Coordinates of C-alpha atoms in Angstrom, one line a residue:
Chain X
M261 CA 61.6 -46.5 55.8
M262 CA 58.9 -44.7 53.5
K263 CA 60.9 -42.5 52.2
S264 CA 63.6 -44.7 51.3
L265 CA 60.8 -46.9 49.2
C266 CA 59.8 -43.6 47.6
K267 CA 63.2 -42.8 46.2
V268 CA 64.2 -46.1 44.7
P269 CA 60.9 -45.9 42.0
L270 CA 61.8 -41.9 41.3
F271 CA 65.1 -42.5 40.7
A272 CA 64.5 -45.3 38.4
F273 CA 61.7 -43.6 36.7
A274 CA 64.0 -40.6 36.4
L275 CA 66.7 -42.6 34.9
L276 CA 64.3 -44.1 32.1
I277 CA 63.1 -40.5 31.2
L278 CA 66.9 -39.6 31.0
L279 CA 68.1 -42.4 29.0
S280 CA 65.2 -42.1 26.8
S281 CA 66.4 -38.5 26.1
S282 CA 70.1 -39.4 25.9
V283 CA 69.7 -41.9 23.0
F284 CA 68.1 -39.2 20.7
A285 CA 71.2 -37.2 19.7
A286 CA 71.2 -37.3 15.7
N287 CA 72.4 -40.3 13.8
L288 CA 75.1 -38.4 11.9
P289 CA 75.7 -37.4 9.0
L290 CA 72.1 -35.5 7.9
L291 CA 70.8 -33.3 5.7
D292 CA 68.4 -30.2 6.4
Y293 CA 65.7 -29.4 3.8
T294 CA 62.7 -27.2 3.4
G295 CA 59.8 -27.6 0.9
N296 CA 56.1 -27.0 0.4
F297 CA 53.3 -29.8 0.2
N298 CA 50.0 -29.8 -1.2
Y299 CA 47.1 -32.0 -0.1
L300 CA 44.2 -32.8 -2.3
Y301 CA 41.2 -34.3 -0.5
S302 CA 38.9 -34.1 -3.3
H303 CA 37.6 -32.0 -6.0
Q304 CA 34.8 -31.6 -8.4
E305 CA 34.1 -33.5 -11.9
C306 CA 32.1 -33.4 -14.6
N307 CA 29.7 -36.3 -14.7
S308 CA 27.4 -35.2 -17.1
W309 CA 27.4 -33.2 -20.4
K310 CA 25.0 -31.1 -22.2
N311 CA 24.7 -31.3 -26.2
N312 CA 26.5 -28.1 -26.3
G313 CA 29.5 -29.5 -24.5
S314 CA 29.2 -27.4 -21.2
C315 CA 28.6 -29.3 -18.0
N316 CA 25.3 -30.7 -16.8
G317 CA 26.5 -32.1 -13.4
Y318 CA 29.1 -32.4 -11.1
A319 CA 30.6 -35.3 -8.7
T320 CA 32.9 -35.4 -5.8
V321 CA 36.0 -37.5 -6.5
Y322 CA 38.1 -38.3 -3.7
D323 CA 42.1 -37.7 -4.3
N324 CA 43.6 -38.3 -0.6
K325 CA 46.8 -37.2 -2.7
L326 CA 49.8 -35.7 -0.8
T327 CA 52.4 -34.2 -3.4
F328 CA 55.4 -31.6 -2.8
P329 CA 55.6 -29.5 -5.1
S330 CA 59.2 -28.5 -4.2
F331 CA 62.1 -29.5 -2.0
N332 CA 65.3 -27.7 -1.0
I333 CA 68.3 -29.3 0.4
T334 CA 70.0 -26.3 2.7
G335 CA 73.0 -28.1 4.2
G336 CA 73.5 -30.7 6.9
N337 CA 75.9 -31.9 9.4
Y338 CA 79.0 -34.8 8.6
S339 CA 79.7 -37.3 10.7
N340 CA 81.9 -35.3 12.7
G341 CA 79.4 -33.0 13.7
S342 CA 80.6 -30.1 11.4
Y343 CA 78.0 -28.5 9.7
F344 CA 77.8 -27.6 6.0
G345 CA 75.7 -25.0 4.5
D346 CA 74.3 -24.3 1.0
G347 CA 76.7 -24.2 -1.8
T348 CA 79.5 -26.2 0.1
D349 CA 78.7 -29.9 -0.6
A350 CA 77.4 -30.7 -4.1
I351 CA 74.3 -32.6 -2.4
T352 CA 72.9 -28.8 -1.5
N353 CA 72.3 -28.3 -5.1
A354 CA 70.1 -31.4 -5.1
Y355 CA 66.5 -32.1 -3.7
F356 CA 64.3 -35.1 -3.2
E357 CA 61.9 -36.4 -5.2
I358 CA 58.8 -38.5 -3.1
G359 CA 56.6 -40.6 -5.1
N360 CA 52.7 -39.5 -4.3
L361 CA 51.5 -40.3 -1.2
F362 CA 47.9 -41.6 -0.1
N363 CA 45.9 -41.6 2.9
S364 CA 42.3 -42.6 3.4
S365 CA 39.7 -41.3 5.7
S366 CA 39.5 -40.6 9.4
P367 CA 40.9 -42.3 11.6
N368 CA 43.1 -43.2 8.7
N369 CA 44.0 -39.8 7.6
L370 CA 47.7 -39.6 9.0
Q371 CA 48.8 -42.9 7.5
F372 CA 50.2 -42.5 3.9
D373 CA 51.6 -45.1 1.2
D374 CA 51.2 -45.7 -2.3
T375 CA 47.6 -46.1 -2.3
A376 CA 44.5 -44.9 -0.8
G377 CA 43.4 -47.3 2.1
A378 CA 45.1 -49.2 4.5
G379 CA 47.9 -51.8 3.5
G380 CA 49.8 -49.8 0.9
A381 CA 53.5 -50.2 0.0
P382 CA 56.4 -47.8 0.4
V383 CA 57.0 -44.8 -2.4
S384 CA 60.1 -44.0 -4.7
F385 CA 62.5 -41.6 -2.9
S386 CA 65.6 -40.0 -4.8
I387 CA 68.0 -37.2 -4.5
T388 CA 68.6 -35.5 -7.4
D389 CA 69.9 -32.3 -8.8
G390 CA 67.9 -32.2 -12.1
T391 CA 70.8 -33.8 -14.1
N392 CA 72.6 -36.5 -11.7
T393 CA 70.6 -39.0 -9.4
F394 CA 72.6 -39.3 -6.3
M395 CA 70.7 -42.1 -4.8
T396 CA 67.4 -43.8 -5.4
G397 CA 65.3 -45.8 -2.5
T398 CA 61.9 -46.2 -1.0
L399 CA 60.2 -44.5 1.5
G400 CA 58.2 -46.1 3.7
N401 CA 56.3 -45.9 7.4
F402 CA 54.9 -42.6 6.6
A403 CA 53.1 -42.5 9.4
V404 CA 52.4 -38.5 11.0
T405 CA 51.4 -37.6 14.3
D406 CA 49.1 -34.4 14.9
D407 CA 49.4 -33.2 18.6
F408 CA 50.6 -30.5 20.9
F409 CA 54.0 -30.6 19.0
G410 CA 52.5 -29.9 15.5
T411 CA 52.0 -32.3 12.4
N412 CA 55.2 -34.2 12.4
L413 CA 56.4 -37.5 10.7
Y414 CA 58.9 -39.0 13.1
F415 CA 60.1 -42.1 11.7
G416 CA 59.9 -42.0 7.8
S417 CA 61.8 -44.9 6.5
V418 CA 64.3 -44.8 3.4
T419 CA 65.2 -48.2 2.4
S420 CA 66.7 -50.2 -0.6
V421 CA 69.3 -47.6 -1.4
T422 CA 71.4 -47.7 -4.3
Y423 CA 73.9 -44.9 -5.1
N424 CA 75.0 -43.3 -8.5
S425 CA 78.8 -43.9 -9.0
S426 CA 78.8 -41.2 -11.5
A427 CA 76.7 -38.3 -9.6
P428 CA 79.1 -35.9 -8.4
Y429 CA 81.4 -36.0 -5.4
S430 CA 79.8 -35.6 -2.0
Q431 CA 81.3 -36.0 1.1
Y432 CA 77.7 -36.5 2.6
V433 CA 76.9 -39.2 0.1
E434 CA 80.2 -40.7 0.9
E435 CA 79.7 -40.9 4.6
L436 CA 76.3 -42.0 4.6
K437 CA 77.6 -45.0 2.5
L438 CA 79.4 -46.0 5.6
T439 CA 76.1 -46.2 7.7
D440 CA 73.6 -48.8 7.8
E441 CA 69.6 -48.7 6.4
P442 CA 67.2 -47.5 7.2
F443 CA 67.9 -44.0 7.1
N444 CA 65.4 -41.8 8.9
L445 CA 63.5 -39.2 7.2
D446 CA 61.6 -36.5 9.5
M447 CA 59.3 -33.8 8.3
N448 CA 57.4 -31.1 10.3
F449 CA 54.3 -29.5 8.2
S450 CA 53.4 -26.1 8.8
F451 CA 49.9 -25.5 7.3
Y452 CA 49.0 -22.3 5.0
T453 CA 45.4 -23.8 4.3
G454 CA 43.5 -26.7 5.8
P455 CA 43.1 -27.9 9.4
S456 CA 45.5 -29.4 11.7
G457 CA 45.8 -30.2 15.3
S458 CA 43.9 -33.0 17.4
G459 CA 44.9 -35.5 14.8
N460 CA 42.7 -33.8 11.9
A461 CA 45.6 -32.9 9.7
F462 CA 45.0 -34.2 6.0
T463 CA 41.2 -34.3 6.6
A464 CA 40.7 -31.7 3.6
N465 CA 42.3 -29.7 1.0
S466 CA 45.6 -28.2 2.6
T467 CA 49.1 -26.6 1.4
G468 CA 52.0 -25.4 3.6
T469 CA 55.7 -25.4 4.1
V470 CA 57.7 -28.7 5.3
G471 CA 61.4 -28.9 6.9
G472 CA 63.0 -31.3 8.2
K473 CA 66.0 -33.8 7.8
L474 CA 67.3 -37.1 6.7
A475 CA 69.5 -38.7 9.1
A476 CA 71.5 -42.1 8.8
G477 CA 69.8 -45.1 10.4
L478 CA 67.1 -44.9 13.1
P479 CA 68.0 -43.9 16.9
S480 CA 69.2 -47.1 18.7
V481 CA 65.9 -47.0 21.0
V482 CA 63.0 -46.0 19.0
P483 CA 60.2 -44.5 21.4
E484 CA 57.1 -44.3 19.5
P485 CA 54.4 -41.9 21.1
I486 CA 52.5 -44.8 22.7
S487 CA 55.7 -46.6 24.1
T488 CA 56.7 -43.6 26.0
I489 CA 53.2 -43.3 27.5
L490 CA 53.5 -46.7 28.4
F491 CA 56.8 -45.8 30.2
I492 CA 55.2 -43.6 32.4
T493 CA 51.9 -45.2 33.2
G494 CA 54.1 -48.3 34.0
G495 CA 56.1 -46.4 36.3
V496 CA 53.2 -45.1 37.9
T497 CA 51.3 -48.1 38.5
L498 CA 55.1 -49.5 39.9
M499 CA 54.8 -46.9 42.5
L500 CA 50.9 -47.4 42.9
R501 CA 51.9 -51.0 44.1
R502 CA 54.5 -50.1 46.2
Y503 CA 52.2 -47.5 48.2
A504 CA 49.4 -50.1 48.3
K505 CA 52.1 -52.4 49.7
N506 CA 53.1 -49.8 52.3
I507 CA 49.8 -49.3 53.4
N508 CA 49.3 -52.6 54.1
I509 CA 52.6 -53.0 56.2
Chain E
M241 CA 49.3 -39.1 58.4
K242 CA 51.2 -41.4 56.6
E243 CA 48.1 -41.9 54.5
D244 CA 48.0 -38.0 53.8
I245 CA 51.5 -38.1 52.6
I246 CA 51.2 -41.2 50.2
M247 CA 47.9 -39.7 48.7
G248 CA 49.6 -36.4 48.2
R249 CA 52.3 -37.7 46.5
L250 CA 50.3 -39.6 44.6
K251 CA 48.3 -36.9 43.1
I252 CA 51.5 -35.1 42.1
Y253 CA 52.9 -38.2 40.2
L254 CA 49.3 -38.8 38.3
M255 CA 49.1 -35.1 37.7
F256 CA 52.5 -35.2 36.0
S257 CA 51.2 -38.5 34.2
M258 CA 48.1 -36.8 33.0
L259 CA 50.2 -33.6 31.7
I260 CA 52.2 -35.9 29.7
L261 CA 49.1 -37.6 28.0
A262 CA 47.6 -34.1 27.6
M263 CA 50.6 -33.2 25.3
G264 CA 48.7 -35.9 22.6
V265 CA 45.9 -33.3 22.7
G266 CA 46.8 -30.5 20.8
S267 CA 45.3 -27.3 19.0
A268 CA 42.1 -27.9 17.2
W269 CA 43.5 -25.5 14.1
G270 CA 47.0 -24.5 13.6
I271 CA 47.7 -22.1 10.4
V272 CA 50.9 -20.2 10.0
G273 CA 50.3 -17.3 7.3
L274 CA 52.1 -16.3 4.1
P275 CA 54.6 -15.1 3.5
T276 CA 57.1 -17.2 5.3
A277 CA 60.5 -17.6 5.4
N278 CA 62.3 -21.0 6.4
F279 CA 66.0 -20.7 7.8
S280 CA 68.8 -23.7 8.8
G281 CA 71.7 -23.8 10.6
N282 CA 73.1 -24.8 14.2
A283 CA 71.9 -23.2 17.3
K284 CA 74.3 -23.4 20.4
T285 CA 73.6 -23.1 24.2
T286 CA 76.1 -22.3 26.9
A287 CA 76.1 -23.7 30.7
P288 CA 75.4 -21.6 33.6
T289 CA 78.5 -20.4 35.4
D290 CA 78.8 -18.3 38.6
T291 CA 79.2 -15.2 36.4
D292 CA 77.1 -16.3 33.1
P293 CA 73.7 -17.3 33.3
G294 CA 74.3 -19.1 30.0
S295 CA 72.7 -18.5 26.5
L296 CA 71.4 -19.1 23.3
T297 CA 72.4 -18.2 20.4
L298 CA 72.4 -19.0 16.4
V299 CA 76.1 -20.1 14.9
N300 CA 77.1 -17.7 12.5
N301 CA 81.0 -17.8 12.5
A302 CA 83.0 -16.2 9.5
D303 CA 86.1 -18.1 10.8
T304 CA 84.6 -21.7 9.9
N305 CA 82.2 -20.5 7.6
K306 CA 79.2 -22.0 9.3
F307 CA 76.2 -19.7 9.3
T308 CA 72.4 -20.0 10.0
T309 CA 70.8 -18.5 7.3
I310 CA 67.3 -17.8 5.5
S311 CA 67.0 -21.1 3.1
Q312 CA 63.5 -20.3 1.5
V313 CA 60.9 -17.6 1.1
N314 CA 57.4 -18.4 0.5
Y315 CA 55.5 -15.3 -1.3
L316 CA 51.7 -14.5 -0.8
D317 CA 50.6 -16.1 -4.3
G318 CA 52.2 -19.3 -2.7
S319 CA 55.2 -19.6 -5.0
S320 CA 58.8 -20.1 -3.4
R321 CA 62.1 -19.1 -4.1
T322 CA 65.2 -20.5 -2.9
V323 CA 67.8 -18.7 -5.0
N324 CA 68.1 -14.9 -5.0
N325 CA 67.0 -12.7 -8.1
T326 CA 68.8 -9.2 -7.9
N327 CA 68.2 -8.5 -11.7
D328 CA 64.4 -9.6 -12.2
I329 CA 63.2 -6.9 -14.9
N330 CA 60.3 -6.6 -12.6
V331 CA 61.8 -4.5 -9.6
N332 CA 59.1 -5.7 -7.4
N333 CA 60.0 -9.4 -8.0
R334 CA 63.7 -9.0 -7.0
E335 CA 64.9 -11.1 -3.8
S336 CA 68.3 -10.6 -2.1
I337 CA 67.5 -12.6 1.5
I338 CA 68.3 -16.1 0.4
G339 CA 71.5 -16.7 2.3
K340 CA 71.3 -13.8 4.7
Q341 CA 72.3 -14.6 8.5
V342 CA 69.7 -14.9 11.1
T343 CA 71.2 -14.2 14.8
I344 CA 69.6 -14.2 17.6
S345 CA 71.1 -12.1 20.6
G346 CA 70.5 -11.4 24.2
A347 CA 69.0 -14.9 24.8
T348 CA 70.2 -15.8 28.2
R349 CA 68.9 -18.6 30.6
T350 CA 66.0 -17.8 33.0
G351 CA 64.2 -20.1 35.4
T352 CA 65.3 -23.5 36.8
A353 CA 64.6 -25.8 34.2
G354 CA 67.3 -25.0 31.7
T355 CA 64.9 -24.9 28.6
T356 CA 63.9 -21.0 29.1
F357 CA 65.4 -17.9 27.9
T358 CA 64.9 -14.1 28.2
N359 CA 63.5 -12.0 25.7
A360 CA 65.8 -11.3 22.7
V361 CA 66.7 -9.3 19.3
I362 CA 66.2 -11.6 16.1
T363 CA 67.6 -10.4 13.0
V364 CA 68.3 -11.1 9.6
S365 CA 71.1 -9.4 8.0
D366 CA 74.2 -9.6 5.5
G367 CA 76.4 -8.6 8.5
T368 CA 75.8 -4.8 8.0
F369 CA 72.4 -4.3 6.6
N370 CA 69.4 -5.2 8.4
Y371 CA 66.3 -6.6 6.5
F372 CA 64.7 -7.5 9.5
S373 CA 64.6 -7.3 13.4
A374 CA 62.4 -8.1 16.4
T375 CA 62.0 -8.7 19.5
L376 CA 61.6 -12.4 20.4
S377 CA 60.1 -13.4 23.4
N378 CA 58.4 -16.4 25.4
I379 CA 61.5 -18.3 24.4
M380 CA 60.5 -21.9 26.1
F381 CA 61.6 -25.0 24.4
V382 CA 59.9 -28.0 25.3
L383 CA 61.4 -31.7 24.8
N384 CA 59.4 -33.9 22.6
P385 CA 59.7 -37.1 24.3
A386 CA 58.7 -38.8 20.7
D387 CA 61.6 -37.7 19.0
G388 CA 64.3 -35.9 21.5
K389 CA 64.0 -32.8 19.9
Y390 CA 63.4 -29.3 21.8
Y391 CA 60.6 -27.3 20.2
L392 CA 60.0 -23.7 20.2
N393 CA 56.5 -22.4 19.6
P394 CA 55.4 -25.6 18.4
G395 CA 51.6 -24.4 17.9
L396 CA 52.5 -21.3 16.2
D397 CA 49.0 -20.3 15.0
I398 CA 48.1 -17.0 13.3
N399 CA 44.8 -17.1 15.1
N400 CA 46.4 -17.6 18.5
P401 CA 47.7 -14.3 19.4
A402 CA 49.6 -16.3 22.1
T403 CA 51.9 -17.9 19.9
L404 CA 53.0 -14.6 17.8
N405 CA 56.1 -13.9 19.8
M406 CA 57.8 -11.6 17.8
T407 CA 57.0 -7.9 18.5
N408 CA 58.6 -4.5 17.5
V409 CA 59.4 -5.5 13.9
V410 CA 61.4 -3.0 11.5
F411 CA 61.8 -3.9 7.9
N412 CA 64.2 -2.5 6.0
T413 CA 65.0 -3.1 1.9
D414 CA 67.1 -0.6 -0.5
E415 CA 68.0 -0.9 -4.1
P416 CA 71.2 -2.9 -3.1
H417 CA 69.3 -5.0 -0.9
P418 CA 65.7 -5.7 -2.4
S419 CA 63.5 -8.1 -1.2
R420 CA 60.2 -9.2 -2.3
Y421 CA 59.8 -11.5 0.9
I422 CA 60.4 -8.2 3.2
N423 CA 58.0 -6.0 1.1
E424 CA 55.1 -8.4 1.3
L425 CA 55.9 -9.3 5.0
K426 CA 55.7 -5.2 5.5
G427 CA 52.7 -5.2 3.9
V428 CA 50.9 -7.9 5.9
A429 CA 52.1 -7.2 9.5
A430 CA 50.8 -3.7 9.3
T431 CA 48.0 -4.3 11.2
S432 CA 48.9 -5.9 14.1
G433 CA 52.8 -5.6 14.0
A434 CA 52.9 -9.1 15.8
L435 CA 54.5 -12.0 13.7
G436 CA 55.4 -15.5 14.8
M437 CA 58.4 -17.9 14.8
K438 CA 58.9 -21.6 15.7
M439 CA 61.9 -23.6 15.8
I440 CA 62.9 -27.4 16.2
L441 CA 66.4 -28.4 17.3
Q442 CA 68.1 -31.7 17.3
I443 CA 70.7 -32.2 19.4
I444 CA 74.2 -33.0 17.8
S445 CA 76.4 -32.7 21.1
G446 CA 76.3 -31.9 24.7
N447 CA 73.1 -31.4 26.5
F448 CA 70.7 -28.7 26.0
T449 CA 70.6 -27.5 29.8
G450 CA 74.6 -27.0 29.6
D451 CA 76.7 -26.5 26.7
S452 CA 75.3 -28.0 23.3
T453 CA 75.1 -27.7 19.6
S454 CA 72.1 -28.6 17.7
D455 CA 70.8 -28.8 14.4
I456 CA 68.1 -26.6 13.4
S457 CA 65.7 -29.0 12.2
V458 CA 62.9 -26.7 11.5
G459 CA 63.2 -22.8 11.4
L460 CA 60.1 -20.8 10.2
L461 CA 59.4 -17.0 10.4
D462 CA 55.5 -16.6 10.0
G463 CA 53.9 -13.6 8.3
T464 CA 50.2 -12.9 8.4
P465 CA 48.6 -11.4 11.3
L466 CA 45.3 -12.4 12.5
P467 CA 42.8 -12.6 9.7
T468 CA 39.6 -10.6 10.1
V469 CA 37.7 -12.9 8.3
T470 CA 37.8 -16.8 7.9
P471 CA 38.8 -17.4 4.3
P472 CA 35.6 -19.3 2.4
A473 CA 36.2 -23.1 2.4
G474 CA 37.4 -23.6 -1.4
A475 CA 36.7 -21.6 -4.3
R476 CA 33.7 -19.6 -4.5
S477 CA 31.6 -17.8 -7.6
M478 CA 31.6 -14.5 -8.7
G479 CA 28.2 -14.2 -7.1
F480 CA 29.6 -15.1 -3.9
W481 CA 32.0 -12.5 -3.7
K482 CA 29.9 -9.9 -5.5
N483 CA 27.5 -10.1 -2.6
H484 CA 29.8 -10.8 0.4
D485 CA 31.3 -7.4 1.0
E486 CA 33.2 -8.6 4.7
E487 CA 34.9 -11.2 2.8
R488 CA 35.7 -9.5 -0.6
N489 CA 37.2 -6.4 1.4
S490 CA 39.6 -8.8 3.7
F491 CA 41.3 -10.2 0.5
I492 CA 40.9 -7.5 -2.0
G493 CA 43.9 -6.0 -1.0
K494 CA 45.9 -9.0 -1.5
A495 CA 44.0 -9.7 -4.9
V496 CA 45.0 -6.6 -6.3
Y497 CA 48.8 -7.2 -5.2
M498 CA 48.8 -10.6 -7.0
S499 CA 46.9 -9.4 -10.1
N500 CA 48.4 -8.4 -13.5
V501 CA 45.3 -6.7 -14.9
F502 CA 43.5 -5.0 -11.9
N503 CA 45.5 -2.0 -10.7
T504 CA 43.7 -0.7 -7.6
E505 CA 40.9 -2.0 -5.5
N506 CA 38.1 0.2 -6.9
E507 CA 39.0 -1.0 -10.4
L508 CA 38.5 -4.9 -9.2
N509 CA 35.2 -3.6 -7.4
E510 CA 34.0 -2.2 -10.5
Y511 CA 34.5 -4.9 -12.8
L512 CA 33.1 -7.5 -10.1
S513 CA 29.9 -5.8 -9.3
R514 CA 28.8 -4.9 -12.9
N515 CA 25.2 -5.6 -13.4
G516 CA 23.2 -5.8 -16.5
K517 CA 24.1 -6.4 -20.1
K518 CA 28.0 -6.6 -20.4
T519 CA 30.5 -7.2 -23.6
M520 CA 32.8 -10.3 -23.5
D521 CA 35.7 -8.7 -22.0
Q522 CA 33.5 -7.3 -19.2
K523 CA 32.2 -10.6 -18.5
A524 CA 35.6 -12.1 -18.3
M525 CA 37.0 -9.2 -16.2
Q526 CA 34.4 -10.1 -14.0
Q527 CA 35.0 -13.9 -13.7
L528 CA 38.8 -13.1 -13.4
A529 CA 37.9 -10.8 -10.5
A530 CA 36.3 -13.4 -8.8
L531 CA 39.2 -15.9 -9.6
M532 CA 41.9 -13.1 -8.1
L533 CA 39.9 -13.2 -4.7
N534 CA 39.7 -17.2 -4.5
V535 CA 43.3 -17.2 -5.3
A536 CA 44.1 -14.6 -2.7
S537 CA 42.0 -16.3 -0.2
S538 CA 41.8 -20.3 -0.3
L539 CA 42.8 -21.7 -3.7
P540 CA 46.6 -22.2 -4.0
L541 CA 48.0 -21.6 -7.4
S542 CA 49.7 -24.7 -7.1
T543 CA 46.4 -26.5 -7.2
E544 CA 46.4 -28.8 -10.8
L545 CA 43.1 -28.1 -12.9
T546 CA 40.3 -30.7 -13.4
A547 CA 40.0 -32.5 -16.7
G548 CA 37.2 -30.2 -17.5
E549 CA 39.3 -27.2 -16.5
L550 CA 42.2 -28.4 -18.3
Q551 CA 40.0 -28.7 -21.6
I552 CA 39.3 -25.3 -21.3
L553 CA 42.7 -24.1 -20.4
Q554 CA 43.8 -26.0 -23.8
Q555 CA 41.6 -23.4 -25.9
L556 CA 43.7 -20.7 -24.7
D557 CA 46.9 -22.7 -24.4
P558 CA 47.3 -25.9 -26.3
A559 CA 50.2 -27.2 -25.2
A560 CA 48.5 -27.5 -21.6
V561 CA 49.1 -30.7 -20.4
T562 CA 47.7 -33.0 -17.6
G563 CA 49.0 -31.2 -14.2
A564 CA 48.7 -27.7 -15.3
T565 CA 47.7 -25.6 -12.6
V566 CA 45.5 -22.6 -11.3
E567 CA 48.7 -20.5 -11.8
D568 CA 48.8 -21.7 -15.7
A569 CA 45.3 -21.1 -16.0
L570 CA 45.4 -17.8 -14.5
C571 CA 48.3 -16.8 -16.5
A572 CA 46.4 -17.9 -19.8
I573 CA 43.4 -16.0 -18.7
E574 CA 45.2 -12.7 -18.0
Q575 CA 47.1 -12.8 -21.4
A576 CA 43.9 -13.3 -23.4
I577 CA 42.2 -10.4 -21.5
I578 CA 45.2 -8.0 -22.1
A579 CA 45.5 -9.4 -25.7
G580 CA 41.8 -8.9 -26.5
T581 CA 41.6 -12.7 -27.9
N582 CA 39.9 -15.6 -26.9
L583 CA 37.8 -13.7 -24.2
D584 CA 35.0 -16.1 -24.4
D585 CA 37.4 -19.0 -23.2
A586 CA 38.9 -17.1 -20.7
K587 CA 35.7 -16.2 -19.2
D588 CA 34.7 -19.7 -19.0
L589 CA 38.2 -20.6 -17.8
A590 CA 37.5 -18.5 -14.8
D591 CA 33.8 -19.3 -14.5
E592 CA 34.9 -22.9 -14.3
I593 CA 37.6 -22.7 -11.9
N594 CA 35.4 -20.1 -9.5
N595 CA 32.8 -22.9 -9.3
R596 CA 34.9 -26.0 -8.8
D597 CA 34.2 -26.5 -5.2
H598 CA 30.8 -25.7 -4.9
K599 CA 29.0 -27.6 -7.6
S600 CA 25.5 -29.7 -7.3

């Protein structure tokens, strides 16, 4: 009797985890990219000058600015799953242009938008080859996690997209037009300088490289990390109640 | 007895939950070291059968024209390259590794979880010439419940030897296959011989524990081995570099490598340590020596100049505008010193940058 009771919550629990995993297959088409980032937390500015023009005193200016000196689209996968590499689609000659992103001090160091401090707006987002702009839009929900899996943007949201009909033909772009917004930008940060891990990313001047993808649309279930933890703790609670009921019997 | 069984199973379930929750607590400091190389493409896994344990490979198929390749290299000085330049007039600057194939061979499934593979060989080649090969070990992928991707070595950190999963590294270049990236990597890997690699896979089709195709969302080859000294926090003054032997000695090799003025470590040391009355060119060289050490340790070349620094740069380069970087300043300073002109401005600019992060 007790063993059959145990199997029910375990099976349901396992099914929850399996279902959560299976809905994460990439939404196609998608673009792969690499790039570099530069986070300027603060710098020193002269605020007092001597008569001879040299500086008499400095103050700390807090910038809290995240920029991307370079992006490179390296390839991707079309809607049928086939991979296209560098040079096989016009989009691989292009790169992302992202507006300046700002955060504020801990505990808000992992949230970015167009102004320092909370409650800002999305920033500009475009894909261009320097001569032709393939598409423009806005990038929002730039919320980074910084944990065991590294420093990651999971669900950056690209919306309000307009396409340039004069841009070179790109099978990727034509397929993307057939999908619905928002498009999902993810980004993994690898730090050359500056702290990261345990939520400490972007609390000091930092540099490094980024990589990730732009995928068509969000997954059909969006399990933010806290939701996943709630699934697990909810499942544990369910089992505890069943065992408590079993003991009382 | 019934209560003992219940409590035992409860403990197992609680430990499982704690493990998942503990995934939210990462390392306190995760740093990768230059030079690095990014690679992109697809990965494949095969399911185990009665006669074949199943394997992990990177897709490189000439018939379908699908390859996993080096997409970007990031050099010691912080600059990056996504296109080869085999005809650069500076032979040391030539690069041919972009677009070359990355392969993993010999990674067969092991264990019962379906996400662990045996040690393998990772290579970067053009099909006949190997630029790089190494033994890749600790091939254990972890599923991230937040995004459904499979992570290999997500905590790659040059300060943590356990994450340096590439050993027995062999480098090659020759005249038809020049590579500034390989040459720089050879220089920094010499001390420990261990490098690191991390990879993040996004499933396109199938199941990772069976037959599957994945997009390589992130592929990174890491460079620098364990540093002997922690880089100073921010740019430091000429006086700091002059008086801190351990820090200076840790970064002087890289500083000379990056310099267009100093040819040897002895030369840089000589100018840096000079005391007493100095000519203007000696003062400029002294500040330049400190600036090279800052750039080699903790001051990225892409760092934007402050308004004060820009003002001085414009004395050397009137075309400089807002957004000019440390690299622009360094170039102008070196040119002034080589030409023997505007030495006082060159000295002032280097001095201003050297003191930017530790002013009162």
